[in-house]
PDB file of C-alpha atoms in Angstrom:
ATOM      1  CA  MET A 115     170.278 211.219  36.413  1.00 88.00           C
ATOM      2  CA  THR A 116     172.943 209.301  38.343  1.00 94.00           C
ATOM      3  CA  PRO A 117     176.294 208.525  36.709  1.00 94.00           C
ATOM      4  CA  ASP A 118     175.285 204.842  36.520  1.00 94.00           C
ATOM      5  CA  GLU A 119     172.055 205.766  34.732  1.00 95.00           C
ATOM      6  CA  ILE A 120     173.987 208.016  32.344  1.00 96.00           C
ATOM      7  CA  VAL A 121     176.336 205.160  31.420  1.00 96.00           C
ATOM      8  CA  GLN A 122     173.411 202.747  30.959  1.00 96.00           C
ATOM      9  CA  GLN A 123     171.488 205.233  28.817  1.00 97.00           C
ATOM     10  CA  LEU A 124     174.482 206.049  26.608  1.00 97.00           C
ATOM     11  CA  THR A 125     175.604 202.439  26.132  1.00 96.00           C
ATOM     12  CA  SER A 126     172.114 201.429  25.054  1.00 95.00           C
ATOM     13  CA  SER A 127     171.709 204.413  22.703  1.00 96.00           C
ATOM     14  CA  TYR A 128     174.876 204.248  20.588  1.00 97.00           C
ATOM     15  CA  ALA A 129     176.396 201.450  18.515  1.00 97.00           C
ATOM     16  CA  VAL A 130     179.891 202.597  19.478  1.00 98.00           C
ATOM     17  CA  LEU A 131     180.582 204.656  22.557  1.00 98.00           C
ATOM     18  CA  ILE A 132     183.960 205.883  23.739  1.00 98.00           C
ATOM     19  CA  PHE A 133     184.498 207.430  27.144  1.00 97.00           C
ATOM     20  CA  SER A 134     187.601 209.532  26.795  1.00 97.00           C
ATOM     21  CA  LYS A 135     189.569 212.402  28.232  1.00 96.00           C
ATOM     22  CA  SER A 136     190.695 215.149  25.893  1.00 94.00           C
ATOM     23  CA  ASP A 137     194.262 215.131  27.259  1.00 94.00           C
ATOM     24  CA  CYS A 138     194.722 211.332  27.257  1.00 94.00           C
ATOM     25  CA  CYS A 139     197.053 209.991  24.563  1.00 95.00           C
ATOM     26  CA  MET A 140     195.533 206.495  24.800  1.00 95.00           C
ATOM     27  CA  SER A 141     192.100 208.008  24.147  1.00 96.00           C
ATOM     28  CA  VAL A 142     193.502 209.580  20.979  1.00 96.00           C
ATOM     29  CA  VAL A 143     194.743 206.151  19.817  1.00 96.00           C
ATOM     30  CA  VAL A 144     191.337 204.532  20.444  1.00 97.00           C
ATOM     31  CA  LYS A 145     189.442 207.297  18.653  1.00 97.00           C
ATOM     32  CA  HIS A 146     191.859 207.225  15.721  1.00 97.00           C
ATOM     33  CA  LEU A 147     191.497 203.449  15.292  1.00 97.00           C
ATOM     34  CA  ILE A 148     187.692 203.581  15.384  1.00 97.00           C
ATOM     35  CA  PHE A 149     187.493 206.587  13.041  1.00 96.00           C
ATOM     36  CA  SER A 150     190.024 204.994  10.634  1.00 96.00           C
ATOM     37  CA  LEU A 151     187.639 202.063  10.197  1.00 95.00           C
ATOM     38  CA  GLY A 152     184.932 204.455   9.016  1.00 94.00           C
ATOM     39  CA  VAL A 153     182.918 204.385  12.226  1.00 96.00           C
ATOM     40  CA  GLY A 154     181.491 207.520  13.808  1.00 95.00           C
ATOM     41  CA  PRO A 155     181.343 206.773  17.532  1.00 97.00           C
ATOM     42  CA  LYS A 156     179.678 208.785  20.234  1.00 97.00           C
ATOM     43  CA  VAL A 157     182.589 210.241  22.230  1.00 98.00           C
ATOM     44  CA  VAL A 158     182.084 211.467  25.777  1.00 97.00           C
ATOM     45  CA  GLU A 159     184.998 213.562  27.030  1.00 97.00           C
ATOM     46  CA  LEU A 160     184.831 213.043  30.779  1.00 96.00           C
ATOM     47  CA  ASP A 161     187.005 216.051  31.578  1.00 95.00           C
ATOM     48  CA  GLU A 162     184.368 218.210  29.845  1.00 96.00           C
ATOM     49  CA  HIS A 163     181.250 216.441  31.199  1.00 95.00           C
ATOM     50  CA  VAL A 164     179.473 217.789  34.281  1.00 95.00           C
ATOM     51  CA  ASN A 165     179.283 214.237  35.746  1.00 95.00           C
ATOM     52  CA  GLY A 166     182.677 213.153  34.438  1.00 94.00           C
ATOM     53  CA  SER A 167     184.185 212.035  37.748  1.00 93.00           C
ATOM     54  CA  GLY A 168     181.075 210.062  38.709  1.00 95.00           C
ATOM     55  CA  ILE A 169     180.976 208.389  35.294  1.00 95.00           C
ATOM     56  CA  GLN A 170     184.654 207.521  35.655  1.00 94.00           C
ATOM     57  CA  ASP A 171     183.864 205.841  39.000  1.00 93.00           C
ATOM     58  CA  VAL A 172     181.193 203.733  37.256  1.00 94.00           C
ATOM     59  CA  LEU A 173     183.685 202.813  34.518  1.00 94.00           C
ATOM     60  CA  CYS A 174     186.140 201.632  37.182  1.00 91.00           C
ATOM     61  CA  GLN A 175     183.599 198.934  38.018  1.00 89.00           C
ATOM     62  CA  PHE A 176     183.511 197.787  34.374  1.00 82.00           C
ATOM     63  CA  SER A 177     187.274 197.780  33.936  1.00 84.00           C
ATOM     64  CA  GLY A 178     188.303 196.610  37.384  1.00 83.00           C
ATOM     65  CA  THR A 179     191.041 199.261  37.442  1.00 80.00           C
ATOM     66  CA  ASN A 180     191.568 202.787  38.744  1.00 80.00           C
ATOM     67  CA  GLN A 181     192.396 203.942  35.191  1.00 81.00           C
ATOM     68  CA  PRO A 182     189.312 203.059  33.128  1.00 86.00           C
ATOM     69  CA  ILE A 183     189.918 205.635  30.408  1.00 93.00           C
ATOM     70  CA  PRO A 184     189.575 205.165  27.516  1.00 96.00           C
ATOM     71  CA  ALA A 185     186.567 202.860  27.759  1.00 96.00           C
ATOM     72  CA  VAL A 186     185.004 201.415  24.612  1.00 97.00           C
ATOM     73  CA  PHE A 187     181.524 199.933  24.293  1.00 97.00           C
ATOM     74  CA  ILE A 188     180.315 198.285  21.084  1.00 97.00           C
ATOM     75  CA  GLY A 189     176.696 197.266  20.779  1.00 96.00           C
ATOM     76  CA  GLY A 190     176.266 197.963  24.493  1.00 95.00           C
ATOM     77  CA  GLU A 191     179.072 195.539  25.391  1.00 95.00           C
ATOM     78  CA  PHE A 192     182.126 196.727  27.305  1.00 95.00           C
ATOM     79  CA  ILE A 193     185.212 195.977  25.188  1.00 95.00           C
ATOM     80  CA  GLY A 194     187.836 197.624  27.376  1.00 93.00           C
ATOM     81  CA  GLY A 195     190.563 200.165  26.850  1.00 93.00           C
ATOM     82  CA  VAL A 196     193.272 200.650  24.278  1.00 94.00           C
ATOM     83  CA  ASP A 197     195.021 197.297  24.892  1.00 94.00           C
ATOM     84  CA  SER A 198     191.781 195.335  24.648  1.00 93.00           C
ATOM     85  CA  LEU A 199     190.639 197.206  21.555  1.00 95.00           C
ATOM     86  CA  ILE A 200     193.924 196.703  19.706  1.00 96.00           C
ATOM     87  CA  THR A 201     194.025 193.022  20.655  1.00 96.00           C
ATOM     88  CA  TYR A 202     190.425 192.688  19.514  1.00 95.00           C
ATOM     89  CA  HIS A 203     191.375 194.285  16.195  1.00 96.00           C
ATOM     90  CA  LEU A 204     194.501 192.136  15.707  1.00 97.00           C
ATOM     91  CA  ASP A 205     192.441 189.011  16.433  1.00 97.00           C
ATOM     92  CA  ASN A 206     190.108 190.046  13.577  1.00 96.00           C
ATOM     93  CA  LYS A 207     187.150 190.408  15.952  1.00 97.00           C
ATOM     94  CA  LEU A 208     186.670 194.181  15.872  1.00 96.00           C
ATOM     95  CA  VAL A 209     185.282 194.663  12.353  1.00 96.00           C
ATOM     96  CA  PRO A 210     182.773 191.774  12.631  1.00 95.00           C
ATOM     97  CA  HIS A 211     181.595 193.127  15.988  1.00 96.00           C
ATOM     98  CA  LEU A 212     181.193 196.614  14.511  1.00 96.00           C
ATOM     99  CA  LYS A 213     179.142 195.136  11.662  1.00 95.00           C
ATOM    100  CA  GLU A 214     177.020 193.150  14.130  1.00 95.00           C
ATOM    101  CA  ALA A 215     176.363 196.333  16.101  1.00 95.00           C
ATOM    102  CA  ARG A 216     175.404 198.071  12.833  1.00 94.00           C
ATOM    103  CA  ALA A 217     178.179 200.614  13.238  1.00 94.00           C
ATOM    104  CA  LEU A 218     179.899 199.496  10.035  1.00 89.00           C
ATOM    105  CA  TRP A 219     178.216 198.346   6.848  1.00 78.00           C
ATOM    106  CA  LEU A 220     181.089 197.320   4.570  1.00 70.00           C
TER     107      LEU A 220
END
């Protein structure tokens, strides 16, 4: 499977998907926010994945930056990184989107 196919398969298989790196403090913030809302995301630690660097290259295309980590997908839609996710949450859009994606029921 190519890195692009891996990203496509994962984003279509999980309501909430986080591409992360285990040593990235911004990844910790994203995971903490999602978990604190009662959501159990699929987390892919790129520094521990055999195709991590290739997946990161694919994520650069989504984010338009050289630093695409963390990368959050909800309901197959690319949300962005930590800044986008926090803004999304502060704008009261995150919880409704999680409910729409069936990642959150309350």
